[in-house]
PDB file of N, CA and C in Angstrom:
ATOM      1  N   HIS X   1       0.859  -1.172   0.000  1.00 56.00           N
ATOM      2  CA  HIS X   1       0.000   0.000   0.000  1.00 56.00           C
ATOM      3  C   HIS X   1       0.894   1.220   0.000  1.00 56.00           C
ATOM      4  N   GLN X   2       1.103   1.805  -1.177  1.00 65.00           N
ATOM      5  CA  GLN X   2       2.053   2.895  -1.296  1.00 65.00           C
ATOM      6  C   GLN X   2       1.639   3.795  -2.450  1.00 65.00           C
ATOM      7  N   SER X   3       1.651   5.106  -2.193  1.00 68.00           N
ATOM      8  CA  SER X   3       1.312   6.027  -3.276  1.00 68.00           C
ATOM      9  C   SER X   3       2.547   6.251  -4.143  1.00 68.00           C
ATOM     10  N   LYS X   4       2.316   6.457  -5.411  1.00 72.00           N
ATOM     11  CA  LYS X   4       3.411   6.705  -6.339  1.00 72.00           C
ATOM     12  C   LYS X   4       3.726   8.199  -6.325  1.00 72.00           C
ATOM     13  N   ARG X   5       4.965   8.548  -6.051  1.00 75.00           N
ATOM     14  CA  ARG X   5       5.368   9.955  -5.952  1.00 75.00           C
ATOM     15  C   ARG X   5       5.089  10.670  -7.278  1.00 75.00           C
ATOM     16  N   GLY X   6       4.434  11.826  -7.177  1.00 73.00           N
ATOM     17  CA  GLY X   6       4.137  12.618  -8.366  1.00 73.00           C
ATOM     18  C   GLY X   6       2.918  12.138  -9.132  1.00 73.00           C
ATOM     19  N   SER X   7       2.253  11.125  -8.649  1.00 78.00           N
ATOM     20  CA  SER X   7       1.076  10.563  -9.312  1.00 78.00           C
ATOM     21  C   SER X   7      -0.143  11.452  -9.089  1.00 78.00           C
ATOM     22  N   ARG X   8      -1.105  11.377  -9.973  1.00 87.00           N
ATOM     23  CA  ARG X   8      -2.365  12.105  -9.805  1.00 87.00           C
ATOM     24  C   ARG X   8      -3.402  11.234  -9.096  1.00 87.00           C
ATOM     25  N   GLY X   9      -2.948  10.192  -8.429  1.00 90.00           N
ATOM     26  CA  GLY X   9      -3.862   9.323  -7.694  1.00 90.00           C
ATOM     27  C   GLY X   9      -4.284   8.091  -8.475  1.00 90.00           C
ATOM     28  N   PHE X  10      -3.888   8.039  -9.753  1.00 91.00           N
ATOM     29  CA  PHE X  10      -4.203   6.859 -10.566  1.00 91.00           C
ATOM     30  C   PHE X  10      -3.163   6.721 -11.662  1.00 91.00           C
ATOM     31  N   ASP X  11      -3.023   5.514 -12.174  1.00 90.00           N
ATOM     32  CA  ASP X  11      -2.151   5.231 -13.314  1.00 90.00           C
ATOM     33  C   ASP X  11      -2.900   4.299 -14.248  1.00 90.00           C
ATOM     34  N   VAL X  12      -2.802   4.563 -15.543  1.00 89.00           N
ATOM     35  CA  VAL X  12      -3.384   3.685 -16.561  1.00 89.00           C
ATOM     36  C   VAL X  12      -2.235   2.900 -17.161  1.00 89.00           C
ATOM     37  N   MET X  13      -2.392   1.580 -17.243  1.00 90.00           N
ATOM     38  CA  MET X  13      -1.288   0.756 -17.726  1.00 90.00           C
ATOM     39  C   MET X  13      -1.791  -0.462 -18.491  1.00 90.00           C
ATOM     40  N   HIS X  14      -0.870  -1.260 -18.970  1.00 94.00           N
ATOM     41  CA  HIS X  14      -1.146  -2.512 -19.687  1.00 94.00           C
ATOM     42  C   HIS X  14      -2.140  -2.298 -20.829  1.00 94.00           C
ATOM     43  N   GLU X  15      -1.734  -1.425 -21.760  1.00 94.00           N
ATOM     44  CA  GLU X  15      -2.533  -1.136 -22.951  1.00 94.00           C
ATOM     45  C   GLU X  15      -3.954  -0.708 -22.595  1.00 94.00           C
ATOM     46  N   ASN X  16      -4.068   0.162 -21.601  1.00 88.00           N
ATOM     47  CA  ASN X  16      -5.355   0.707 -21.147  1.00 88.00           C
ATOM     48  C   ASN X  16      -6.318  -0.341 -20.591  1.00 88.00           C
ATOM     49  N   MET X  17      -5.787  -1.459 -20.139  1.00 89.00           N
ATOM     50  CA  MET X  17      -6.649  -2.516 -19.602  1.00 89.00           C
ATOM     51  C   MET X  17      -6.675  -2.525 -18.073  1.00 89.00           C
ATOM     52  N   LEU X  18      -5.816  -1.727 -17.432  1.00 90.00           N
ATOM     53  CA  LEU X  18      -5.734  -1.733 -15.976  1.00 90.00           C
ATOM     54  C   LEU X  18      -5.557  -0.305 -15.477  1.00 90.00           C
ATOM     55  N   VAL X  19      -6.307   0.021 -14.434  1.00 90.00           N
ATOM     56  CA  VAL X  19      -6.139   1.309 -13.773  1.00 90.00           C
ATOM     57  C   VAL X  19      -5.815   1.032 -12.317  1.00 90.00           C
ATOM     58  N   ARG X  20      -4.665   1.563 -11.883  1.00 89.00           N
ATOM     59  CA  ARG X  20      -4.302   1.467 -10.474  1.00 89.00           C
ATOM     60  C   ARG X  20      -4.785   2.755  -9.823  1.00 89.00           C
ATOM     61  N   VAL X  21      -5.570   2.620  -8.742  1.00 91.00           N
ATOM     62  CA  VAL X  21      -6.129   3.780  -8.054  1.00 91.00           C
ATOM     63  C   VAL X  21      -5.613   3.805  -6.625  1.00 91.00           C
ATOM     64  N   PHE X  22      -5.123   4.968  -6.226  1.00 91.00           N
ATOM     65  CA  PHE X  22      -4.718   5.166  -4.842  1.00 91.00           C
ATOM     66  C   PHE X  22      -5.712   6.160  -4.260  1.00 91.00           C
ATOM     67  N   SER X  23      -6.625   5.686  -3.433  1.00 89.00           N
ATOM     68  CA  SER X  23      -7.739   6.512  -2.987  1.00 89.00           C
ATOM     69  C   SER X  23      -7.436   7.384  -1.778  1.00 89.00           C
ATOM     70  N   ALA X  24      -6.350   7.136  -1.072  1.00 89.00           N
ATOM     71  CA  ALA X  24      -6.068   7.864   0.174  1.00 89.00           C
ATOM     72  C   ALA X  24      -5.207   9.088  -0.094  1.00 89.00           C
ATOM     73  N   ARG X  25      -5.855  10.247  -0.206  1.00 90.00           N
ATOM     74  CA  ARG X  25      -5.062  11.467  -0.404  1.00 90.00           C
ATOM     75  C   ARG X  25      -4.359  11.817   0.903  1.00 90.00           C
ATOM     76  N   ASP X  26      -3.239  12.497   0.789  1.00 90.00           N
ATOM     77  CA  ASP X  26      -2.439  12.915   1.948  1.00 90.00           C
ATOM     78  C   ASP X  26      -2.096  11.731   2.852  1.00 90.00           C
ATOM     79  N   TYR X  27      -1.860  10.571   2.256  1.00 87.00           N
ATOM     80  CA  TYR X  27      -1.566   9.347   3.010  1.00 87.00           C
ATOM     81  C   TYR X  27      -0.320   9.539   3.866  1.00 87.00           C
ATOM     82  N   GLU X  28      -0.461   9.338   5.131  1.00 84.00           N
ATOM     83  CA  GLU X  28       0.623   9.470   6.107  1.00 84.00           C
ATOM     84  C   GLU X  28       1.370  10.797   5.961  1.00 84.00           C
ATOM     85  N   GLY X  29       0.632  11.858   5.605  1.00 82.00           N
ATOM     86  CA  GLY X  29       1.223  13.185   5.515  1.00 82.00           C
ATOM     87  C   GLY X  29       2.117  13.417   4.319  1.00 82.00           C
ATOM     88  N   HIS X  30       2.033  12.584   3.285  1.00 83.00           N
ATOM     89  CA  HIS X  30       2.934  12.688   2.136  1.00 83.00           C
ATOM     90  C   HIS X  30       2.503  13.724   1.102  1.00 83.00           C
ATOM     91  N   GLY X  31       1.309  14.280   1.227  1.00 87.00           N
ATOM     92  CA  GLY X  31       0.873  15.293   0.261  1.00 87.00           C
ATOM     93  C   GLY X  31       0.553  14.727  -1.104  1.00 87.00           C
ATOM     94  N   ASN X  32       0.108  13.487  -1.152  1.00 90.00           N
ATOM     95  CA  ASN X  32      -0.221  12.865  -2.430  1.00 90.00           C
ATOM     96  C   ASN X  32      -1.694  13.075  -2.781  1.00 90.00           C
ATOM     97  N   ASP X  33      -1.984  13.105  -4.092  1.00 92.00           N
ATOM     98  CA  ASP X  33      -3.366  13.134  -4.555  1.00 92.00           C
ATOM     99  C   ASP X  33      -3.949  11.734  -4.449  1.00 92.00           C
ATOM    100  N   GLY X  34      -5.252  11.661  -4.355  1.00 92.00           N
ATOM    101  CA  GLY X  34      -5.971  10.391  -4.393  1.00 92.00           C
ATOM    102  C   GLY X  34      -6.847  10.389  -5.633  1.00 92.00           C
ATOM    103  N   ALA X  35      -7.594   9.330  -5.844  1.00 93.00           N
ATOM    104  CA  ALA X  35      -8.500   9.273  -6.992  1.00 93.00           C
ATOM    105  C   ALA X  35      -9.612   8.269  -6.727  1.00 93.00           C
ATOM    106  N   VAL X  36     -10.679   8.430  -7.469  1.00 95.00           N
ATOM    107  CA  VAL X  36     -11.773   7.458  -7.509  1.00 95.00           C
ATOM    108  C   VAL X  36     -12.095   7.236  -8.981  1.00 95.00           C
ATOM    109  N   LEU X  37     -12.749   6.144  -9.286  1.00 95.00           N
ATOM    110  CA  LEU X  37     -13.145   5.871 -10.669  1.00 95.00           C
ATOM    111  C   LEU X  37     -14.654   5.955 -10.803  1.00 95.00           C
ATOM    112  N   GLN X  38     -15.103   6.655 -11.829  1.00 95.00           N
ATOM    113  CA  GLN X  38     -16.513   6.695 -12.182  1.00 95.00           C
ATOM    114  C   GLN X  38     -16.679   5.713 -13.338  1.00 95.00           C
ATOM    115  N   VAL X  39     -17.540   4.731 -13.167  1.00 94.00           N
ATOM    116  CA  VAL X  39     -17.739   3.701 -14.183  1.00 94.00           C
ATOM    117  C   VAL X  39     -19.178   3.775 -14.669  1.00 94.00           C
ATOM    118  N   ASN X  40     -19.351   3.940 -15.986  1.00 95.00           N
ATOM    119  CA  ASN X  40     -20.684   4.030 -16.577  1.00 95.00           C
ATOM    120  C   ASN X  40     -20.828   3.006 -17.687  1.00 95.00           C
ATOM    121  N   LEU X  41     -22.021   2.451 -17.794  1.00 95.00           N
ATOM    122  CA  LEU X  41     -22.340   1.555 -18.901  1.00 95.00           C
ATOM    123  C   LEU X  41     -22.966   2.403 -19.997  1.00 95.00           C
ATOM    124  N   GLU X  42     -22.313   2.428 -21.156  1.00 95.00           N
ATOM    125  CA  GLU X  42     -22.807   3.197 -22.295  1.00 95.00           C
ATOM    126  C   GLU X  42     -22.925   2.278 -23.494  1.00 95.00           C
ATOM    127  N   GLU X  43     -23.346   2.833 -24.599  1.00 94.00           N
ATOM    128  CA  GLU X  43     -23.499   2.055 -25.822  1.00 94.00           C
ATOM    129  C   GLU X  43     -22.457   2.517 -26.828  1.00 94.00           C
ATOM    130  N   SER X  44     -21.756   1.554 -27.444  1.00 92.00           N
ATOM    131  CA  SER X  44     -20.760   1.894 -28.457  1.00 92.00           C
ATOM    132  C   SER X  44     -21.460   2.335 -29.738  1.00 92.00           C
ATOM    133  N   GLU X  45     -20.688   2.814 -30.702  1.00 93.00           N
ATOM    134  CA  GLU X  45     -21.248   3.234 -31.989  1.00 93.00           C
ATOM    135  C   GLU X  45     -21.956   2.080 -32.694  1.00 93.00           C
ATOM    136  N   GLU X  46     -21.482   0.867 -32.417  1.00 94.00           N
ATOM    137  CA  GLU X  46     -22.089  -0.319 -33.027  1.00 94.00           C
ATOM    138  C   GLU X  46     -23.300  -0.816 -32.241  1.00 94.00           C
ATOM    139  N   GLY X  47     -23.595  -0.182 -31.128  1.00 93.00           N
ATOM    140  CA  GLY X  47     -24.739  -0.583 -30.312  1.00 93.00           C
ATOM    141  C   GLY X  47     -24.408  -1.594 -29.225  1.00 93.00           C
ATOM    142  N   ALA X  48     -23.142  -1.961 -29.107  1.00 95.00           N
ATOM    143  CA  ALA X  48     -22.730  -2.941 -28.088  1.00 95.00           C
ATOM    144  C   ALA X  48     -22.531  -2.226 -26.746  1.00 95.00           C
ATOM    145  N   PRO X  49     -22.759  -2.952 -25.640  1.00 95.00           N
ATOM    146  CA  PRO X  49     -22.507  -2.334 -24.328  1.00 95.00           C
ATOM    147  C   PRO X  49     -21.021  -2.025 -24.155  1.00 95.00           C
ATOM    148  N   LEU X  50     -20.735  -0.899 -23.498  1.00 93.00           N
ATOM    149  CA  LEU X  50     -19.366  -0.442 -23.339  1.00 93.00           C
ATOM    150  C   LEU X  50     -19.218   0.188 -21.957  1.00 93.00           C
ATOM    151  N   LEU X  51     -18.217  -0.265 -21.213  1.00 91.00           N
ATOM    152  CA  LEU X  51     -17.925   0.363 -19.924  1.00 91.00           C
ATOM    153  C   LEU X  51     -16.996   1.548 -20.170  1.00 91.00           C
ATOM    154  N   VAL X  52     -17.369   2.689 -19.644  1.00 92.00           N
ATOM    155  CA  VAL X  52     -16.549   3.892 -19.753  1.00 92.00           C
ATOM    156  C   VAL X  52     -16.048   4.222 -18.350  1.00 92.00           C
ATOM    157  N   VAL X  53     -14.726   4.333 -18.214  1.00 91.00           N
ATOM    158  CA  VAL X  53     -14.104   4.562 -16.915  1.00 91.00           C
ATOM    159  C   VAL X  53     -13.452   5.945 -16.931  1.00 91.00           C
ATOM    160  N   ARG X  54     -13.854   6.772 -15.964  1.00 93.00           N
ATOM    161  CA  ARG X  54     -13.286   8.118 -15.861  1.00 93.00           C
ATOM    162  C   ARG X  54     -12.717   8.309 -14.458  1.00 93.00           C
ATOM    163  N   PRO X  55     -11.406   8.525 -14.375  1.00 92.00           N
ATOM    164  CA  PRO X  55     -10.824   8.805 -13.063  1.00 92.00           C
ATOM    165  C   PRO X  55     -11.152  10.228 -12.626  1.00 92.00           C
ATOM    166  N   GLN X  56     -11.355  10.409 -11.339  1.00 94.00           N
ATOM    167  CA  GLN X  56     -11.560  11.728 -10.752  1.00 94.00           C
ATOM    168  C   GLN X  56     -10.494  11.908  -9.685  1.00 94.00           C
ATOM    169  N   VAL X  57      -9.706  12.954  -9.824  1.00 93.00           N
ATOM    170  CA  VAL X  57      -8.625  13.225  -8.886  1.00 93.00           C
ATOM    171  C   VAL X  57      -9.192  13.907  -7.643  1.00 93.00           C
ATOM    172  N   VAL X  58      -8.756  13.426  -6.483  1.00 92.00           N
ATOM    173  CA  VAL X  58      -9.085  14.065  -5.216  1.00 92.00           C
ATOM    174  C   VAL X  58      -7.797  14.730  -4.756  1.00 92.00           C
ATOM    175  N   ARG X  59      -7.721  16.057  -4.970  1.00 90.00           N
ATOM    176  CA  ARG X  59      -6.481  16.783  -4.722  1.00 90.00           C
ATOM    177  C   ARG X  59      -6.061  16.732  -3.267  1.00 90.00           C
ATOM    178  N   SER X  60      -4.792  16.704  -3.068  1.00 92.00           N
ATOM    179  CA  SER X  60      -4.199  16.740  -1.744  1.00 92.00           C
ATOM    180  C   SER X  60      -4.474  18.083  -1.091  1.00 92.00           C
ATOM    181  N   VAL X  61      -4.994  18.050   0.119  1.00 91.00           N
ATOM    182  CA  VAL X  61      -5.215  19.284   0.868  1.00 91.00           C
ATOM    183  C   VAL X  61      -3.874  19.925   1.183  1.00 91.00           C
ATOM    184  N   THR X  62      -2.878  19.110   1.489  1.00 90.00           N
ATOM    185  CA  THR X  62      -1.536  19.615   1.786  1.00 90.00           C
ATOM    186  C   THR X  62      -0.974  20.371   0.585  1.00 90.00           C
ATOM    187  N   LYS X  63      -1.098  19.803  -0.627  1.00 88.00           N
ATOM    188  CA  LYS X  63      -0.625  20.479  -1.837  1.00 88.00           C
ATOM    189  C   LYS X  63      -1.366  21.792  -2.053  1.00 88.00           C
ATOM    190  N   ALA X  64      -2.687  21.768  -1.885  1.00 88.00           N
ATOM    191  CA  ALA X  64      -3.487  22.978  -2.091  1.00 88.00           C
ATOM    192  C   ALA X  64      -3.063  24.071  -1.109  1.00 88.00           C
ATOM    193  N   ARG X  65      -2.846  23.703   0.143  1.00 89.00           N
ATOM    194  CA  ARG X  65      -2.390  24.683   1.147  1.00 89.00           C
ATOM    195  C   ARG X  65      -1.029  25.267   0.769  1.00 89.00           C
ATOM    196  N   ASN X  66      -0.104  24.387   0.402  1.00 88.00           N
ATOM    197  CA  ASN X  66       1.243  24.844   0.048  1.00 88.00           C
ATOM    198  C   ASN X  66       1.213  25.775  -1.158  1.00 88.00           C
ATOM    199  N   GLU X  67       0.387  25.447  -2.166  1.00 88.00           N
ATOM    200  CA  GLU X  67       0.271  26.297  -3.350  1.00 88.00           C
ATOM    201  C   GLU X  67      -0.321  27.656  -2.982  1.00 88.00           C
ATOM    202  N   GLU X  68      -1.334  27.655  -2.128  1.00 91.00           N
ATOM    203  CA  GLU X  68      -1.972  28.904  -1.717  1.00 91.00           C
ATOM    204  C   GLU X  68      -1.006  29.753  -0.901  1.00 91.00           C
ATOM    205  N   GLU X  69      -0.257  29.130  -0.013  1.00 91.00           N
ATOM    206  CA  GLU X  69       0.717  29.869   0.790  1.00 91.00           C
ATOM    207  C   GLU X  69       1.816  30.466  -0.088  1.00 91.00           C
ATOM    208  N   ARG X  70       2.259  29.719  -1.102  1.00 91.00           N
ATOM    209  CA  ARG X  70       3.271  30.230  -2.034  1.00 91.00           C
ATOM    210  C   ARG X  70       2.729  31.425  -2.806  1.00 91.00           C
ATOM    211  N   ARG X  71       1.476  31.310  -3.313  1.00 92.00           N
ATOM    212  CA  ARG X  71       0.865  32.426  -4.048  1.00 92.00           C
ATOM    213  C   ARG X  71       0.699  33.651  -3.148  1.00 92.00           C
ATOM    214  N   ALA X  72       0.252  33.414  -1.915  1.00 91.00           N
ATOM    215  CA  ALA X  72       0.059  34.528  -0.972  1.00 91.00           C
ATOM    216  C   ALA X  72       1.379  35.248  -0.730  1.00 91.00           C
ATOM    217  N   LYS X  73       2.426  34.482  -0.568  1.00 91.00           N
ATOM    218  CA  LYS X  73       3.748  35.074  -0.330  1.00 91.00           C
ATOM    219  C   LYS X  73       4.184  35.903  -1.536  1.00 91.00           C
ATOM    220  N   GLU X  74       3.985  35.358  -2.751  1.00 92.00           N
ATOM    221  CA  GLU X  74       4.347  36.077  -3.975  1.00 92.00           C
ATOM    222  C   GLU X  74       3.555  37.369  -4.128  1.00 92.00           C
ATOM    223  N   GLU X  75       2.284  37.345  -3.701  1.00 90.00           N
ATOM    224  CA  GLU X  75       1.403  38.511  -3.828  1.00 90.00           C
ATOM    225  C   GLU X  75       1.508  39.440  -2.627  1.00 90.00           C
ATOM    226  N   GLY X  76       2.289  39.064  -1.624  1.00 88.00           N
ATOM    227  CA  GLY X  76       2.447  39.892  -0.435  1.00 88.00           C
ATOM    228  C   GLY X  76       1.237  39.887   0.482  1.00 88.00           C
ATOM    229  N   ARG X  77       0.395  38.840   0.353  1.00 86.00           N
ATOM    230  CA  ARG X  77      -0.785  38.725   1.209  1.00 86.00           C
ATOM    231  C   ARG X  77      -0.433  38.011   2.497  1.00 86.00           C
ATOM    232  N   SER X  78      -1.238  38.258   3.511  1.00 80.00           N
ATOM    233  CA  SER X  78      -1.098  37.561   4.778  1.00 80.00           C
ATOM    234  C   SER X  78      -1.550  36.117   4.606  1.00 80.00           C
ATOM    235  N   LEU X  79      -0.906  35.196   5.263  1.00 72.00           N
ATOM    236  CA  LEU X  79      -1.282  33.783   5.177  1.00 72.00           C
ATOM    237  C   LEU X  79      -2.562  33.488   5.948  1.00 72.00           C
ATOM    238  N   THR X  80      -3.080  34.438   6.693  1.00 67.00           N
ATOM    239  CA  THR X  80      -4.328  34.218   7.432  1.00 67.00           C
ATOM    240  C   THR X  80      -5.492  34.928   6.766  1.00 67.00           C
ATOM    241  N   SER X  81      -5.326  35.290   5.485  1.00 47.00           N
ATOM    242  CA  SER X  81      -6.417  35.955   4.770  1.00 47.00           C
ATOM    243  C   SER X  81      -7.592  34.995   4.627  1.00 47.00           C
ATOM    244  N   PRO X  82      -8.822  35.521   4.429  1.00 52.00           N
ATOM    245  CA  PRO X  82     -10.005  34.653   4.274  1.00 52.00           C
ATOM    246  C   PRO X  82      -9.839  33.626   3.159  1.00 52.00           C
ATOM    247  N   ARG X  83      -9.122  34.013   2.085  1.00 51.00           N
ATOM    248  CA  ARG X  83      -8.930  33.094   0.965  1.00 51.00           C
ATOM    249  C   ARG X  83      -8.173  31.840   1.415  1.00 51.00           C
ATOM    250  N   VAL X  84      -7.139  31.991   2.203  1.00 45.00           N
ATOM    251  CA  VAL X  84      -6.362  30.858   2.688  1.00 45.00           C
ATOM    252  C   VAL X  84      -7.196  30.021   3.646  1.00 45.00           C
ATOM    253  N   LYS X  85      -7.905  30.676   4.578  1.00 48.00           N
ATOM    254  CA  LYS X  85      -8.730  29.942   5.536  1.00 48.00           C
ATOM    255  C   LYS X  85      -9.781  29.113   4.825  1.00 48.00           C
ATOM    256  N   LYS X  86     -10.424  29.682   3.802  1.00 48.00           N
ATOM    257  CA  LYS X  86     -11.446  28.957   3.055  1.00 48.00           C
ATOM    258  C   LYS X  86     -10.841  27.716   2.402  1.00 48.00           C
ATOM    259  N   ASN X  87      -9.689  27.862   1.757  1.00 46.00           N
ATOM    260  CA  ASN X  87      -9.066  26.737   1.068  1.00 46.00           C
ATOM    261  C   ASN X  87      -8.624  25.648   2.031  1.00 46.00           C
ATOM    262  N   ARG X  88      -8.285  26.008   3.265  1.00 45.00           N
ATOM    263  CA  ARG X  88      -7.858  25.007   4.227  1.00 45.00           C
ATOM    264  C   ARG X  88      -9.002  24.091   4.627  1.00 45.00           C
ATOM    265  N   ARG X  89     -10.233  24.578   4.536  1.00 44.00           N
ATOM    266  CA  ARG X  89     -11.389  23.760   4.898  1.00 44.00           C
ATOM    267  C   ARG X  89     -11.931  22.971   3.712  1.00 44.00           C
ATOM    268  N   ALA X  90     -11.555  23.342   2.527  1.00 45.00           N
ATOM    269  CA  ALA X  90     -12.168  22.773   1.334  1.00 45.00           C
ATOM    270  C   ALA X  90     -11.423  21.547   0.834  1.00 45.00           C
ATOM    271  N   SER X  91     -12.172  20.610   0.316  1.00 45.00           N
ATOM    272  CA  SER X  91     -11.593  19.486  -0.413  1.00 45.00           C
ATOM    273  C   SER X  91     -11.661  19.841  -1.888  1.00 45.00           C
ATOM    274  N   VAL X  92     -10.647  19.489  -2.632  1.00 46.00           N
ATOM    275  CA  VAL X  92     -10.604  19.839  -4.041  1.00 46.00           C
ATOM    276  C   VAL X  92     -10.726  18.561  -4.859  1.00 46.00           C
ATOM    277  N   VAL X  93     -11.767  18.487  -5.662  1.00 49.00           N
ATOM    278  CA  VAL X  93     -11.953  17.339  -6.541  1.00 49.00           C
ATOM    279  C   VAL X  93     -11.930  17.863  -7.956  1.00 49.00           C
ATOM    280  N   ALA X  94     -11.023  17.344  -8.761  1.00 49.00           N
ATOM    281  CA  ALA X  94     -10.888  17.807 -10.137  1.00 49.00           C
ATOM    282  C   ALA X  94     -11.331  16.709 -11.086  1.00 49.00           C
ATOM    283  N   GLY X  95     -12.211  17.029 -12.025  1.00 47.00           N
ATOM    284  CA  GLY X  95     -12.611  16.066 -13.043  1.00 47.00           C
ATOM    285  C   GLY X  95     -11.472  15.853 -14.008  1.00 47.00           C
ATOM    286  N   VAL X  96     -11.286  14.646 -14.430  1.00 46.00           N
ATOM    287  CA  VAL X  96     -10.214  14.311 -15.365  1.00 46.00           C
ATOM    288  C   VAL X  96     -10.866  13.691 -16.584  1.00 46.00           C
ATOM    289  N   PRO X  97     -10.450  14.066 -17.779  1.00 45.00           N
ATOM    290  CA  PRO X  97     -11.048  13.474 -18.982  1.00 45.00           C
ATOM    291  C   PRO X  97     -10.944  11.952 -18.970  1.00 45.00           C
ATOM    292  N   SER X  98     -11.779  11.337 -19.725  1.00 45.00           N
ATOM    293  CA  SER X  98     -11.814   9.883 -19.802  1.00 45.00           C
ATOM    294  C   SER X  98     -10.428   9.308 -20.029  1.00 45.00           C
ATOM    295  N   ALA X  99     -10.146   8.225 -19.350  1.00 47.00           N
ATOM    296  CA  ALA X  99      -8.849   7.571 -19.512  1.00 47.00           C
ATOM    297  C   ALA X  99      -8.801   6.799 -20.823  1.00 47.00           C
ATOM    298  N   GLY X 100      -9.898   6.796 -21.554  1.00 47.00           N
ATOM    299  CA  GLY X 100      -9.906   6.119 -22.837  1.00 47.00           C
ATOM    300  C   GLY X 100      -9.994   4.620 -22.706  1.00 47.00           C
ATOM    301  N   LEU X 101     -10.526   4.160 -21.619  1.00 48.00           N
ATOM    302  CA  LEU X 101     -10.618   2.715 -21.420  1.00 48.00           C
ATOM    303  C   LEU X 101     -11.950   2.239 -21.953  1.00 48.00           C
ATOM    304  N   GLY X 102     -11.941   1.215 -22.676  1.00 48.00           N
ATOM    305  CA  GLY X 102     -13.185   0.711 -23.221  1.00 48.00           C
ATOM    306  C   GLY X 102     -12.978  -0.687 -23.750  1.00 48.00           C
ATOM    307  N   ARG X 103     -12.540  -0.744 -24.972  1.00 46.00           N
ATOM    308  CA  ARG X 103     -12.331  -2.041 -25.608  1.00 46.00           C
ATOM    309  C   ARG X 103     -10.865  -2.380 -25.637  1.00 46.00           C
ATOM    310  N   ARG X 104     -10.557  -3.630 -25.592  1.00 45.00           N
ATOM    311  CA  ARG X 104      -9.173  -4.105 -25.566  1.00 45.00           C
ATOM    312  C   ARG X 104      -8.370  -3.515 -26.719  1.00 45.00           C
ATOM    313  N   GLY X 105      -7.239  -2.898 -26.350  1.00 44.00           N
ATOM    314  CA  GLY X 105      -6.315  -2.417 -27.353  1.00 44.00           C
ATOM    315  C   GLY X 105      -6.682  -1.111 -27.998  1.00 44.00           C
ATOM    316  N   GLU X 106      -7.849  -0.526 -27.663  1.00 45.00           N
ATOM    317  CA  GLU X 106      -8.230   0.754 -28.269  1.00 45.00           C
ATOM    318  C   GLU X 106      -7.971   1.866 -27.289  1.00 45.00           C
ATOM    319  N   PRO X 107      -7.381   2.968 -27.747  1.00 43.00           N
ATOM    320  CA  PRO X 107      -7.129   4.113 -26.866  1.00 43.00           C
ATOM    321  C   PRO X 107      -8.413   4.815 -26.479  1.00 43.00           C
TER     322      PRO X 107
END
């Protein structure tokens, strides 16, 4: 159970047939992103059933705080401004385009 450094919380591998998901953001204080998978049953152009898998990144709160503190410092703002306080309470979930997973061997 280990997050991959620099990962967005998921990796697509083995010719788009496998998605590794690390769901625990900020695992053991490492500042890593997490992810979840949204899986939908859709219809292909040929009318066949098709599973569409879309990863959703759950941003690290630690990363978001560090980025906000860096921006505040660059802008000469106080680190206790309302903007920083708001971001410290918020979870950041970013939608990620489809990983292109569907049929074997197709991007």
